[in-house]
PDB file of C-alpha atoms in Angstrom:
ATOM      1  CA  MET R 748     -18.474  26.649 -12.314  1.00  0.00           C
ATOM      2  CA  LYS R 749     -21.290  24.001 -11.856  1.00  0.00           C
ATOM      3  CA  GLU R 750     -23.282  24.159  -8.608  1.00  0.00           C
ATOM      4  CA  LYS R 751     -25.870  22.171  -6.964  1.00  0.00           C
ATOM      5  CA  ASN R 752     -27.879  23.907  -4.145  1.00  0.00           C
ATOM      6  CA  GLY R 753     -25.028  26.583  -3.805  1.00  0.00           C
ATOM      7  CA  THR R 754     -22.062  23.903  -3.452  1.00  0.00           C
ATOM      8  CA  ILE R 755     -19.702  23.620  -6.063  1.00  0.00           C
ATOM      9  CA  ILE R 756     -20.162  19.981  -7.473  1.00  0.00           C
ATOM     10  CA  ASN R 757     -16.649  20.327  -9.980  1.00  0.00           C
ATOM     11  CA  PHE R 758     -13.722  22.292  -9.956  1.00  0.00           C
ATOM     12  CA  PHE R 759     -11.182  23.650 -12.489  1.00  0.00           C
ATOM     13  CA  LEU R 760      -7.370  22.466 -12.908  1.00  0.00           C
ATOM     14  CA  LEU R 761      -5.694  25.535 -13.951  1.00  0.00           C
ATOM     15  CA  GLY R 762      -2.570  23.622 -14.507  1.00  0.00           C
ATOM     16  CA  PHE R 763       0.369  25.894 -16.618  1.00  0.00           C
ATOM     17  CA  PRO R 764      -1.241  28.999 -17.621  1.00  0.00           C
ATOM     18  CA  ASN R 765       2.375  30.631 -17.799  1.00  0.00           C
ATOM     19  CA  ILE R 766       3.665  28.076 -20.363  1.00  0.00           C
ATOM     20  CA  GLY R 767       2.608  30.132 -23.040  1.00  0.00           C
ATOM     21  CA  GLY R 768       3.825  29.185 -26.558  1.00  0.00           C
ATOM     22  CA  PHE R 769       5.978  26.292 -24.965  1.00  0.00           C
ATOM     23  CA  GLY R 770       2.655  24.392 -23.939  1.00  0.00           C
ATOM     24  CA  VAL R 771       3.408  21.372 -27.034  1.00  0.00           C
ATOM     25  CA  ILE R 772       6.904  20.934 -26.181  1.00  0.00           C
ATOM     26  CA  PHE R 773       6.355  20.684 -22.321  1.00  0.00           C
ATOM     27  CA  PHE R 774       3.399  18.020 -23.515  1.00  0.00           C
ATOM     28  CA  ILE R 775       5.962  16.260 -25.511  1.00  0.00           C
ATOM     29  CA  PHE R 776       8.558  16.133 -22.665  1.00  0.00           C
ATOM     30  CA  VAL R 777       5.685  14.802 -20.129  1.00  0.00           C
ATOM     31  CA  LEU R 778       4.377  12.095 -22.348  1.00  0.00           C
ATOM     32  CA  ILE R 779       8.311  10.881 -23.181  1.00  0.00           C
ATOM     33  CA  ALA R 780       9.139  10.841 -19.788  1.00  0.00           C
ATOM     34  CA  PHE R 781       5.605   9.208 -18.498  1.00  0.00           C
ATOM     35  CA  THR R 782       6.038   6.497 -21.317  1.00  0.00           C
ATOM     36  CA  SER R 783       9.678   6.075 -20.718  1.00  0.00           C
ATOM     37  CA  ALA R 784       9.404   5.732 -16.621  1.00  0.00           C
ATOM     38  CA  LEU R 785       6.637   3.346 -17.312  1.00  0.00           C
ATOM     39  CA  PHE R 786       8.848   1.056 -19.412  1.00  0.00           C
ATOM     40  CA  PHE R 787      12.042   1.495 -17.463  1.00  0.00           C
ATOM     41  CA  ASP R 788      10.545   1.016 -14.357  1.00  0.00           C
ATOM     42  CA  GLY R 789       8.457  -2.107 -15.139  1.00  0.00           C
ATOM     43  CA  LEU R 790      11.934  -3.543 -17.278  1.00  0.00           C
ATOM     44  CA  LEU R 791      13.769  -3.129 -13.963  1.00  0.00           C
ATOM     45  CA  ILE R 792      10.864  -4.780 -11.969  1.00  0.00           C
ATOM     46  CA  ILE R 793      10.571  -7.920 -14.474  1.00  0.00           C
ATOM     47  CA  SER R 794      14.884  -8.067 -15.115  1.00  0.00           C
ATOM     48  CA  VAL R 795      15.037  -8.595 -11.083  1.00  0.00           C
ATOM     49  CA  SER R 796      12.006 -10.757 -10.592  1.00  0.00           C
ATOM     50  CA  THR R 797      13.444 -13.258 -13.273  1.00  0.00           C
ATOM     51  CA  LYS R 798      16.493 -13.708 -12.294  1.00  0.00           C
ATOM     52  CA  LYS R 799      17.081 -16.060  -8.747  1.00  0.00           C
ATOM     53  CA  PHE R 800      20.290 -14.910  -7.890  1.00  0.00           C
ATOM     54  CA  LEU R 801      18.494 -11.290  -7.561  1.00  0.00           C
ATOM     55  CA  ASP R 802      16.054 -12.326  -5.074  1.00  0.00           C
ATOM     56  CA  ALA R 803      18.107 -10.308  -2.054  1.00  0.00           C
ATOM     57  CA  PRO R 804      15.874  -8.641   0.257  1.00  0.00           C
ATOM     58  CA  MET R 805      17.170  -4.884  -1.385  1.00  0.00           C
ATOM     59  CA  TYR R 806      15.685  -6.070  -4.808  1.00  0.00           C
ATOM     60  CA  PHE R 807      12.596  -7.142  -3.164  1.00  0.00           C
ATOM     61  CA  PHE R 808      11.749  -3.973  -1.506  1.00  0.00           C
ATOM     62  CA  LEU R 809      12.947  -2.282  -4.823  1.00  0.00           C
ATOM     63  CA  LYS R 810      10.584  -3.865  -6.517  1.00  0.00           C
ATOM     64  CA  ASN R 811       7.959  -2.719  -4.351  1.00  0.00           C
ATOM     65  CA  PHE R 812       9.011   0.723  -4.284  1.00  0.00           C
ATOM     66  CA  LEU R 813       8.802   0.774  -8.084  1.00  0.00           C
ATOM     67  CA  CYS R 814       5.291  -0.338  -8.070  1.00  0.00           C
ATOM     68  CA  SER R 815       4.155   2.102  -5.873  1.00  0.00           C
ATOM     69  CA  GLU R 816       5.655   4.881  -7.895  1.00  0.00           C
ATOM     70  CA  ILE R 817       4.388   3.275 -10.892  1.00  0.00           C
ATOM     71  CA  ILE R 818       0.700   3.720  -9.318  1.00  0.00           C
ATOM     72  CA  LEU R 819       1.845   7.293  -8.323  1.00  0.00           C
ATOM     73  CA  VAL R 820       2.907   8.293 -11.716  1.00  0.00           C
ATOM     74  CA  THR R 821       0.010   6.834 -13.412  1.00  0.00           C
ATOM     75  CA  LEU R 822      -2.405   8.725 -11.274  1.00  0.00           C
ATOM     76  CA  VAL R 823      -1.222  11.779 -11.870  1.00  0.00           C
ATOM     77  CA  VAL R 824       0.230  12.192 -14.935  1.00  0.00           C
ATOM     78  CA  PRO R 825      -2.406  11.311 -17.569  1.00  0.00           C
ATOM     79  CA  ASN R 826      -4.824  13.672 -15.978  1.00  0.00           C
ATOM     80  CA  MET R 827      -1.619  16.260 -16.206  1.00  0.00           C
ATOM     81  CA  LEU R 828      -1.401  15.596 -19.772  1.00  0.00           C
ATOM     82  CA  ARG R 829      -5.386  16.381 -20.028  1.00  0.00           C
ATOM     83  CA  VAL R 830      -4.792  19.478 -18.300  1.00  0.00           C
ATOM     84  CA  ILE R 831      -1.725  21.019 -20.467  1.00  0.00           C
ATOM     85  CA  TRP R 832      -3.143  19.590 -23.886  1.00  0.00           C
ATOM     86  CA  LEU R 833      -6.600  21.793 -23.040  1.00  0.00           C
ATOM     87  CA  ASN R 834      -4.991  24.364 -21.167  1.00  0.00           C
ATOM     88  CA  GLY R 835      -7.192  23.376 -17.940  1.00  0.00           C
ATOM     89  CA  ALA R 836      -9.570  20.796 -17.130  1.00  0.00           C
ATOM     90  CA  THR R 837     -12.711  20.338 -14.604  1.00  0.00           C
ATOM     91  CA  ILE R 838     -13.173  17.527 -12.188  1.00  0.00           C
ATOM     92  CA  SER R 839     -15.452  16.103  -9.923  1.00  0.00           C
ATOM     93  CA  ILE R 840     -15.479  16.633  -6.134  1.00  0.00           C
ATOM     94  CA  ALA R 841     -15.515  13.203  -5.773  1.00  0.00           C
ATOM     95  CA  GLY R 842     -12.591  12.115  -8.296  1.00  0.00           C
ATOM     96  CA  CYS R 843     -10.663  14.903  -6.791  1.00  0.00           C
ATOM     97  CA  ILE R 844     -10.855  13.700  -3.428  1.00  0.00           C
ATOM     98  CA  ALA R 845     -10.120  10.141  -4.585  1.00  0.00           C
ATOM     99  CA  GLN R 846      -7.098  11.155  -6.745  1.00  0.00           C
ATOM    100  CA  SER R 847      -6.192  13.331  -3.672  1.00  0.00           C
ATOM    101  CA  TYR R 848      -6.453  10.239  -1.162  1.00  0.00           C
ATOM    102  CA  LEU R 849      -4.258   7.683  -3.984  1.00  0.00           C
ATOM    103  CA  TYR R 850      -1.756  10.497  -4.035  1.00  0.00           C
ATOM    104  CA  CYS R 851      -1.148  10.464  -0.658  1.00  0.00           C
ATOM    105  CA  ALA R 852      -1.382   6.701   0.187  1.00  0.00           C
ATOM    106  CA  SER R 853       0.904   5.862  -2.658  1.00  0.00           C
ATOM    107  CA  GLY R 854       3.671   8.612  -1.526  1.00  0.00           C
ATOM    108  CA  SER R 855       2.926   7.408   1.936  1.00  0.00           C
ATOM    109  CA  THR R 856       3.901   3.798   1.283  1.00  0.00           C
ATOM    110  CA  GLU R 857       6.851   4.869  -0.707  1.00  0.00           C
ATOM    111  CA  SER R 858       8.117   6.887   2.138  1.00  0.00           C
ATOM    112  CA  TYR R 859       7.882   3.513   4.848  1.00  0.00           C
ATOM    113  CA  LEU R 860       9.506   2.007   1.601  1.00  0.00           C
ATOM    114  CA  LEU R 861      12.418   4.198   1.579  1.00  0.00           C
ATOM    115  CA  ALA R 862      12.688   3.718   5.485  1.00  0.00           C
ATOM    116  CA  ALA R 863      12.398   0.006   5.014  1.00  0.00           C
ATOM    117  CA  MET R 864      14.918  -0.106   2.455  1.00  0.00           C
ATOM    118  CA  ALA R 865      17.636   1.933   4.448  1.00  0.00           C
ATOM    119  CA  TYR R 866      16.967  -0.575   7.561  1.00  0.00           C
ATOM    120  CA  ASP R 867      17.877  -3.352   4.852  1.00  0.00           C
ATOM    121  CA  ARG R 868      21.122  -1.573   4.154  1.00  0.00           C
ATOM    122  CA  TYR R 869      21.709  -0.889   7.741  1.00  0.00           C
ATOM    123  CA  LEU R 870      21.981  -4.556   8.815  1.00  0.00           C
ATOM    124  CA  ALA R 871      23.764  -5.478   5.336  1.00  0.00           C
ATOM    125  CA  ILE R 872      26.728  -3.037   6.283  1.00  0.00           C
ATOM    126  CA  CYS R 873      26.649  -2.987  10.318  1.00  0.00           C
ATOM    127  CA  LYS R 874      25.466  -5.947  10.863  1.00  0.00           C
ATOM    128  CA  PRO R 875      26.840  -8.582   8.168  1.00  0.00           C
ATOM    129  CA  LEU R 876      26.612 -11.826   9.987  1.00  0.00           C
ATOM    130  CA  LEU R 877      23.412 -11.441  11.581  1.00  0.00           C
ATOM    131  CA  TYR R 878      22.090  -9.870   8.229  1.00  0.00           C
ATOM    132  CA  ASN R 879      20.341 -13.366   6.637  1.00  0.00           C
ATOM    133  CA  GLN R 880      19.196 -14.319  10.306  1.00  0.00           C
ATOM    134  CA  ILE R 881      17.370 -11.203  10.988  1.00  0.00           C
ATOM    135  CA  MET R 882      16.224 -10.236   7.468  1.00  0.00           C
ATOM    136  CA  ASN R 883      14.877 -13.302   7.052  1.00  0.00           C
ATOM    137  CA  GLN R 884      11.861 -13.776   4.259  1.00  0.00           C
ATOM    138  CA  ASN R 885       8.960 -13.338   7.176  1.00  0.00           C
ATOM    139  CA  LEU R 886      10.504 -10.113   7.909  1.00  0.00           C
ATOM    140  CA  GLN R 887      10.627  -8.825   4.618  1.00  0.00           C
ATOM    141  CA  TYR R 888       7.008  -9.937   3.908  1.00  0.00           C
ATOM    142  CA  PHE R 889       5.974  -8.063   7.102  1.00  0.00           C
ATOM    143  CA  LEU R 890       7.732  -4.954   6.436  1.00  0.00           C
ATOM    144  CA  VAL R 891       6.350  -4.824   2.961  1.00  0.00           C
ATOM    145  CA  ILE R 892       2.948  -5.588   3.838  1.00  0.00           C
ATOM    146  CA  PHE R 893       3.243  -3.181   6.538  1.00  0.00           C
ATOM    147  CA  CYS R 894       4.422  -0.272   4.241  1.00  0.00           C
ATOM    148  CA  TRP R 895       1.490  -0.931   2.144  1.00  0.00           C
ATOM    149  CA  MET R 896      -1.333  -1.133   4.734  1.00  0.00           C
ATOM    150  CA  PHE R 897      -0.369   1.351   6.561  1.00  0.00           C
ATOM    151  CA  GLY R 898       0.612   3.637   3.669  1.00  0.00           C
ATOM    152  CA  PHE R 899      -3.087   3.430   2.869  1.00  0.00           C
ATOM    153  CA  MET R 900      -4.712   3.226   5.773  1.00  0.00           C
ATOM    154  CA  SER R 901      -3.053   6.575   7.510  1.00  0.00           C
ATOM    155  CA  THR R 902      -4.491   8.513   4.777  1.00  0.00           C
ATOM    156  CA  LEU R 903      -8.178   7.158   4.976  1.00  0.00           C
ATOM    157  CA  ILE R 904      -8.348   9.669   8.034  1.00  0.00           C
ATOM    158  CA  THR R 905      -7.333  12.441   5.466  1.00  0.00           C
ATOM    159  CA  MET R 906     -10.165  11.368   3.036  1.00  0.00           C
ATOM    160  CA  SER R 907     -12.806  11.055   5.346  1.00  0.00           C
ATOM    161  CA  PHE R 908     -11.650  14.737   6.864  1.00  0.00           C
ATOM    162  CA  GLU R 909     -11.804  15.946   2.988  1.00  0.00           C
ATOM    163  CA  ALA R 910     -15.165  14.571   2.297  1.00  0.00           C
ATOM    164  CA  LEU R 911     -16.934  16.754   4.962  1.00  0.00           C
ATOM    165  CA  LEU R 912     -15.507  20.116   3.863  1.00  0.00           C
ATOM    166  CA  SER R 913     -18.125  22.354   2.002  1.00  0.00           C
ATOM    167  CA  PHE R 914     -16.867  24.203  -1.303  1.00  0.00           C
ATOM    168  CA  CYS R 915     -19.104  27.164  -2.020  1.00  0.00           C
ATOM    169  CA  GLY R 916     -16.824  29.907  -3.463  1.00  0.00           C
ATOM    170  CA  PRO R 917     -14.044  29.871  -6.179  1.00  0.00           C
ATOM    171  CA  ASN R 918     -13.588  26.535  -7.959  1.00  0.00           C
ATOM    172  CA  VAL R 919     -10.143  27.183  -9.412  1.00  0.00           C
ATOM    173  CA  ILE R 920      -7.509  24.750  -8.258  1.00  0.00           C
ATOM    174  CA  ASP R 921      -3.975  26.480  -9.334  1.00  0.00           C
ATOM    175  CA  HIS R 922      -2.711  23.012  -9.825  1.00  0.00           C
ATOM    176  CA  TYR R 923      -2.561  20.237 -12.353  1.00  0.00           C
ATOM    177  CA  PHE R 924      -3.980  17.549  -9.715  1.00  0.00           C
ATOM    178  CA  CYS R 925      -5.935  17.631  -6.638  1.00  0.00           C
ATOM    179  CA  ASP R 926      -3.022  18.289  -4.188  1.00  0.00           C
ATOM    180  CA  LEU R 927      -3.871  18.403  -0.809  1.00  0.00           C
ATOM    181  CA  ALA R 928      -2.948  22.093  -0.069  1.00  0.00           C
ATOM    182  CA  PRO R 929      -4.774  23.975  -2.618  1.00  0.00           C
ATOM    183  CA  PHE R 930      -7.838  21.846  -2.809  1.00  0.00           C
ATOM    184  CA  VAL R 931      -8.023  22.572   0.880  1.00  0.00           C
ATOM    185  CA  ASP R 932      -7.742  26.305   0.561  1.00  0.00           C
ATOM    186  CA  LEU R 933     -10.934  26.477  -1.195  1.00  0.00           C
ATOM    187  CA  ALA R 934     -12.909  24.881   1.520  1.00  0.00           C
ATOM    188  CA  CYS R 935     -16.084  27.343   2.835  1.00  0.00           C
ATOM    189  CA  SER R 936     -15.949  25.414   5.885  1.00  0.00           C
ATOM    190  CA  ASP R 937     -13.501  25.822   8.617  1.00  0.00           C
ATOM    191  CA  THR R 938     -10.162  23.886   7.999  1.00  0.00           C
ATOM    192  CA  SER R 939      -8.458  24.575  11.290  1.00  0.00           C
ATOM    193  CA  SER R 940      -8.832  21.220  12.762  1.00  0.00           C
ATOM    194  CA  PHE R 941      -8.163  19.257   9.126  1.00  0.00           C
ATOM    195  CA  GLN R 942      -4.822  21.442   9.278  1.00  0.00           C
ATOM    196  CA  ILE R 943      -3.532  20.276  12.590  1.00  0.00           C
ATOM    197  CA  GLU R 944      -4.919  16.890  11.706  1.00  0.00           C
ATOM    198  CA  ILE R 945      -2.295  16.973   8.468  1.00  0.00           C
ATOM    199  CA  LEU R 946       0.291  18.368  10.355  1.00  0.00           C
ATOM    200  CA  ILE R 947       0.150  15.318  12.867  1.00  0.00           C
ATOM    201  CA  LEU R 948      -0.038  12.709  10.206  1.00  0.00           C
ATOM    202  CA  SER R 949       3.390  14.378   8.804  1.00  0.00           C
ATOM    203  CA  PHE R 950       5.005  13.225  11.567  1.00  0.00           C
ATOM    204  CA  PRO R 951       4.091   8.896  11.139  1.00  0.00           C
ATOM    205  CA  ILE R 952       4.157   9.612   7.254  1.00  0.00           C
ATOM    206  CA  MET R 953       7.349  11.684   6.699  1.00  0.00           C
ATOM    207  CA  VAL R 954       9.115  13.076   9.651  1.00  0.00           C
ATOM    208  CA  ILE R 955       9.453   9.610  11.636  1.00  0.00           C
ATOM    209  CA  PRO R 956      10.304   7.423   8.022  1.00  0.00           C
ATOM    210  CA  PHE R 957      12.874  10.255   7.603  1.00  0.00           C
ATOM    211  CA  VAL R 958      14.654  10.210  11.057  1.00  0.00           C
ATOM    212  CA  LEU R 959      14.933   6.650  10.503  1.00  0.00           C
ATOM    213  CA  ILE R 960      16.763   7.117   7.278  1.00  0.00           C
ATOM    214  CA  LEU R 961      18.984   9.755   8.725  1.00  0.00           C
ATOM    215  CA  VAL R 962      19.594   6.935  11.893  1.00  0.00           C
ATOM    216  CA  SER R 963      20.471   4.072   9.862  1.00  0.00           C
ATOM    217  CA  TYR R 964      22.592   5.849   7.504  1.00  0.00           C
ATOM    218  CA  GLY R 965      24.207   7.702  10.187  1.00  0.00           C
ATOM    219  CA  CYS R 966      25.347   4.277  11.574  1.00  0.00           C
ATOM    220  CA  VAL R 967      26.159   3.127   7.868  1.00  0.00           C
ATOM    221  CA  VAL R 968      28.952   5.912   7.523  1.00  0.00           C
ATOM    222  CA  VAL R 969      30.156   5.314  10.707  1.00  0.00           C
ATOM    223  CA  ALA R 970      30.677   1.683   9.966  1.00  0.00           C
ATOM    224  CA  ILE R 971      32.140   2.084   6.248  1.00  0.00           C
ATOM    225  CA  LEU R 972      34.826   4.750   8.012  1.00  0.00           C
ATOM    226  CA  GLN R 973      36.039   2.059   9.978  1.00  0.00           C
ATOM    227  CA  MET R 974      36.392  -0.440   7.225  1.00  0.00           C
ATOM    228  CA  SER R 975      40.139  -1.033   6.562  1.00  0.00           C
ATOM    229  CA  SER R 976      40.013  -2.130   3.303  1.00  0.00           C
ATOM    230  CA  ILE R 977      39.454   0.642   0.345  1.00  0.00           C
ATOM    231  CA  THR R 978      37.704  -1.865  -1.905  1.00  0.00           C
ATOM    232  CA  ARG R 979      34.792  -2.597   0.640  1.00  0.00           C
ATOM    233  CA  ARG R 980      34.487   0.744   1.393  1.00  0.00           C
ATOM    234  CA  LYS R 981      34.006   1.591  -2.236  1.00  0.00           C
ATOM    235  CA  LYS R 982      31.753  -1.504  -2.630  1.00  0.00           C
ATOM    236  CA  ALA R 983      29.797  -0.428   0.633  1.00  0.00           C
ATOM    237  CA  PHE R 984      29.131   3.175  -0.704  1.00  0.00           C
ATOM    238  CA  SER R 985      28.011   1.981  -4.053  1.00  0.00           C
ATOM    239  CA  THR R 986      25.403  -0.331  -3.103  1.00  0.00           C
ATOM    240  CA  CYS R 987      24.104   2.947  -0.655  1.00  0.00           C
ATOM    241  CA  SER R 988      24.625   6.108  -3.028  1.00  0.00           C
ATOM    242  CA  SER R 989      21.922   5.397  -5.255  1.00  0.00           C
ATOM    243  CA  HIS R 990      19.038   4.931  -2.397  1.00  0.00           C
ATOM    244  CA  LEU R 991      20.750   8.167  -0.871  1.00  0.00           C
ATOM    245  CA  PHE R 992      20.212  10.003  -3.783  1.00  0.00           C
ATOM    246  CA  ILE R 993      16.709   8.451  -4.139  1.00  0.00           C
ATOM    247  CA  VAL R 994      16.170   9.676  -0.674  1.00  0.00           C
ATOM    248  CA  SER R 995      17.513  13.174  -0.925  1.00  0.00           C
ATOM    249  CA  MET R 996      15.225  13.994  -4.211  1.00  0.00           C
ATOM    250  CA  TYR R 997      12.250  12.241  -2.321  1.00  0.00           C
ATOM    251  CA  PHE R 998      12.101  14.388   0.984  1.00  0.00           C
ATOM    252  CA  GLY R 999      13.915  17.286  -0.589  1.00  0.00           C
ATOM    253  CA  SER R1000      10.434  17.684  -2.719  1.00  0.00           C
ATOM    254  CA  LEU R1001       8.187  16.871  -0.190  1.00  0.00           C
ATOM    255  CA  ILE R1002       9.668  19.056   2.782  1.00  0.00           C
ATOM    256  CA  ILE R1003       9.646  22.278   0.053  1.00  0.00           C
ATOM    257  CA  ILE R1004       6.163  21.705  -0.978  1.00  0.00           C
ATOM    258  CA  TYR R1005       4.775  21.038   2.351  1.00  0.00           C
ATOM    259  CA  LEU R1006       6.716  22.127   5.127  1.00  0.00           C
ATOM    260  CA  VAL R1007       8.768  24.825   3.811  1.00  0.00           C
ATOM    261  CA  PRO R1008       6.348  28.106   3.598  1.00  0.00           C
ATOM    262  CA  SER R1009       5.815  29.260   0.308  1.00  0.00           C
ATOM    263  CA  ASN R1010       3.727  32.235  -1.672  1.00  0.00           C
ATOM    264  CA  SER R1011       4.855  30.450  -4.665  1.00  0.00           C
ATOM    265  CA  GLN R1012       2.393  28.122  -6.133  1.00  0.00           C
ATOM    266  CA  THR R1013       4.430  28.112  -9.666  1.00  0.00           C
ATOM    267  CA  LEU R1014       7.253  27.164  -7.812  1.00  0.00           C
ATOM    268  CA  ASN R1015       5.484  24.401  -5.892  1.00  0.00           C
ATOM    269  CA  LYS R1016       4.054  23.305  -9.172  1.00  0.00           C
ATOM    270  CA  MET R1017       7.620  22.963 -10.893  1.00  0.00           C
ATOM    271  CA  ILE R1018       8.614  20.863  -7.666  1.00  0.00           C
ATOM    272  CA  SER R1019       5.834  18.647  -8.198  1.00  0.00           C
ATOM    273  CA  VAL R1020       6.611  18.158 -11.562  1.00  0.00           C
ATOM    274  CA  LEU R1021      10.147  17.312 -10.401  1.00  0.00           C
ATOM    275  CA  TYR R1022       8.777  14.425  -8.042  1.00  0.00           C
ATOM    276  CA  THR R1023       5.650  13.296 -10.241  1.00  0.00           C
ATOM    277  CA  VAL R1024       7.448  13.099 -13.610  1.00  0.00           C
ATOM    278  CA  VAL R1025      11.413  13.469 -13.255  1.00  0.00           C
ATOM    279  CA  THR R1026      12.446  11.540 -10.506  1.00  0.00           C
ATOM    280  CA  PRO R1027      10.228   8.368 -11.761  1.00  0.00           C
ATOM    281  CA  LEU R1028      12.243   8.812 -14.937  1.00  0.00           C
ATOM    282  CA  PHE R1029      15.761   8.692 -13.536  1.00  0.00           C
ATOM    283  CA  ASN R1030      15.040   6.233 -10.477  1.00  0.00           C
ATOM    284  CA  PRO R1031      15.762   3.335 -12.920  1.00  0.00           C
ATOM    285  CA  PHE R1032      18.793   4.359 -14.304  1.00  0.00           C
ATOM    286  CA  ILE R1033      20.052   5.591 -10.802  1.00  0.00           C
ATOM    287  CA  TYR R1034      19.378   2.296  -9.154  1.00  0.00           C
ATOM    288  CA  SER R1035      21.119   0.203 -12.317  1.00  0.00           C
ATOM    289  CA  ILE R1036      23.920   2.853 -12.705  1.00  0.00           C
ATOM    290  CA  ARG R1037      26.205   1.635 -10.488  1.00  0.00           C
ATOM    291  CA  ASN R1038      25.156  -2.174 -10.517  1.00  0.00           C
ATOM    292  CA  GLN R1039      26.881  -4.030 -13.633  1.00  0.00           C
ATOM    293  CA  GLU R1040      24.704  -7.250 -13.025  1.00  0.00           C
ATOM    294  CA  ILE R1041      21.474  -5.358 -13.248  1.00  0.00           C
ATOM    295  CA  ARG R1042      22.232  -3.098 -16.321  1.00  0.00           C
ATOM    296  CA  ALA R1043      23.214  -6.516 -17.668  1.00  0.00           C
ATOM    297  CA  ILE R1044      19.946  -8.310 -17.104  1.00  0.00           C
ATOM    298  CA  MET R1045      17.990  -5.404 -18.145  1.00  0.00           C
ATOM    299  CA  TRP R1046      20.039  -5.145 -21.466  1.00  0.00           C
ATOM    300  CA  ALA R1047      19.584  -9.341 -21.829  1.00  0.00           C
ATOM    301  CA  THR R1048      15.650  -8.556 -20.990  1.00  0.00           C
ATOM    302  CA  VAL R1049      15.240  -6.355 -24.096  1.00  0.00           C
ATOM    303  CA  THR R1050      17.370  -8.311 -26.380  1.00  0.00           C
ATOM    304  CA  PHE R1051      15.074 -11.304 -25.382  1.00  0.00           C
ATOM    305  CA  LYS R1052      11.881  -9.673 -26.086  1.00  0.00           C
ATOM    306  CA  LEU R1053      13.301  -8.390 -29.178  1.00  0.00           C
ATOM    307  CA  ILE R1054      14.299 -11.460 -30.739  1.00  0.00           C
ATOM    308  CA  HIS R1055      11.570 -13.120 -29.553  1.00  0.00           C
ATOM    309  CA  ASN R1056       8.921 -10.692 -31.297  1.00  0.00           C
ATOM    310  CA  LYS R1057      10.771 -11.100 -34.436  1.00  0.00           C
ATOM    311  CA  ASN R1058      10.480 -15.053 -34.497  1.00  0.00           C
TER     312      ASN R1058
END
């Protein structure tokens, strides 16, 4: 433990002490998942960006969502690999606060973008005749700018509170990155006001977007059930099912980690792995599995790059 004037200046990230001899296997799994997630997220962004007939609002929101996901993954996973490889690693208080802020900010941005995507699906299915008029380019840019700005600005309050905390006791964080709860638990100063502030912030960051998504998809389900054509029902459901799955994974993980009381930090860490490693890996496949156009474009992009490199 490194101290200065009785105050801790470094933390030790404990990581996964219970995986024993499976550390190398787990390291390889996380490394493959990380590189694959970056590759397929990037491939999907490039594929959607290069085709003009895929300039619909849903793909515009999808590109921004994948960008926020890349930020979150590159922020957490490289440090996670270092922690696994070294069986724990140190991080400074400043580094811990910065990582915690960027993690919360990118996660908040994802939350708002998912709500914007749900609103887009609501307009497309429930208000098809007014869709192009309402979801014009100005509204698209406004929603995306709002998601990014409010996502990063809302968590500035959290970072300012974190910077005021003092640490003088144990310096071991039972996690693989500076997640908010285990980090704050080590503070020597009174954290009651900070915990109230976190609870208040959870409403605009998690609760309100989640409610908006539920309301949007509630209206979508009603509209789909009222469609007379089975073909139209299947097509409408197909466009929404992938987004619903991602929403379930995203908010399900966050609710279990942050809102459901749990005495098992090991369980929270494994669910965090699901959120930061597994979900980003499968998101590109989930969004493309029901969309033949995206699958074809992704394959064409890969083959073009391979042929171009050979030449």
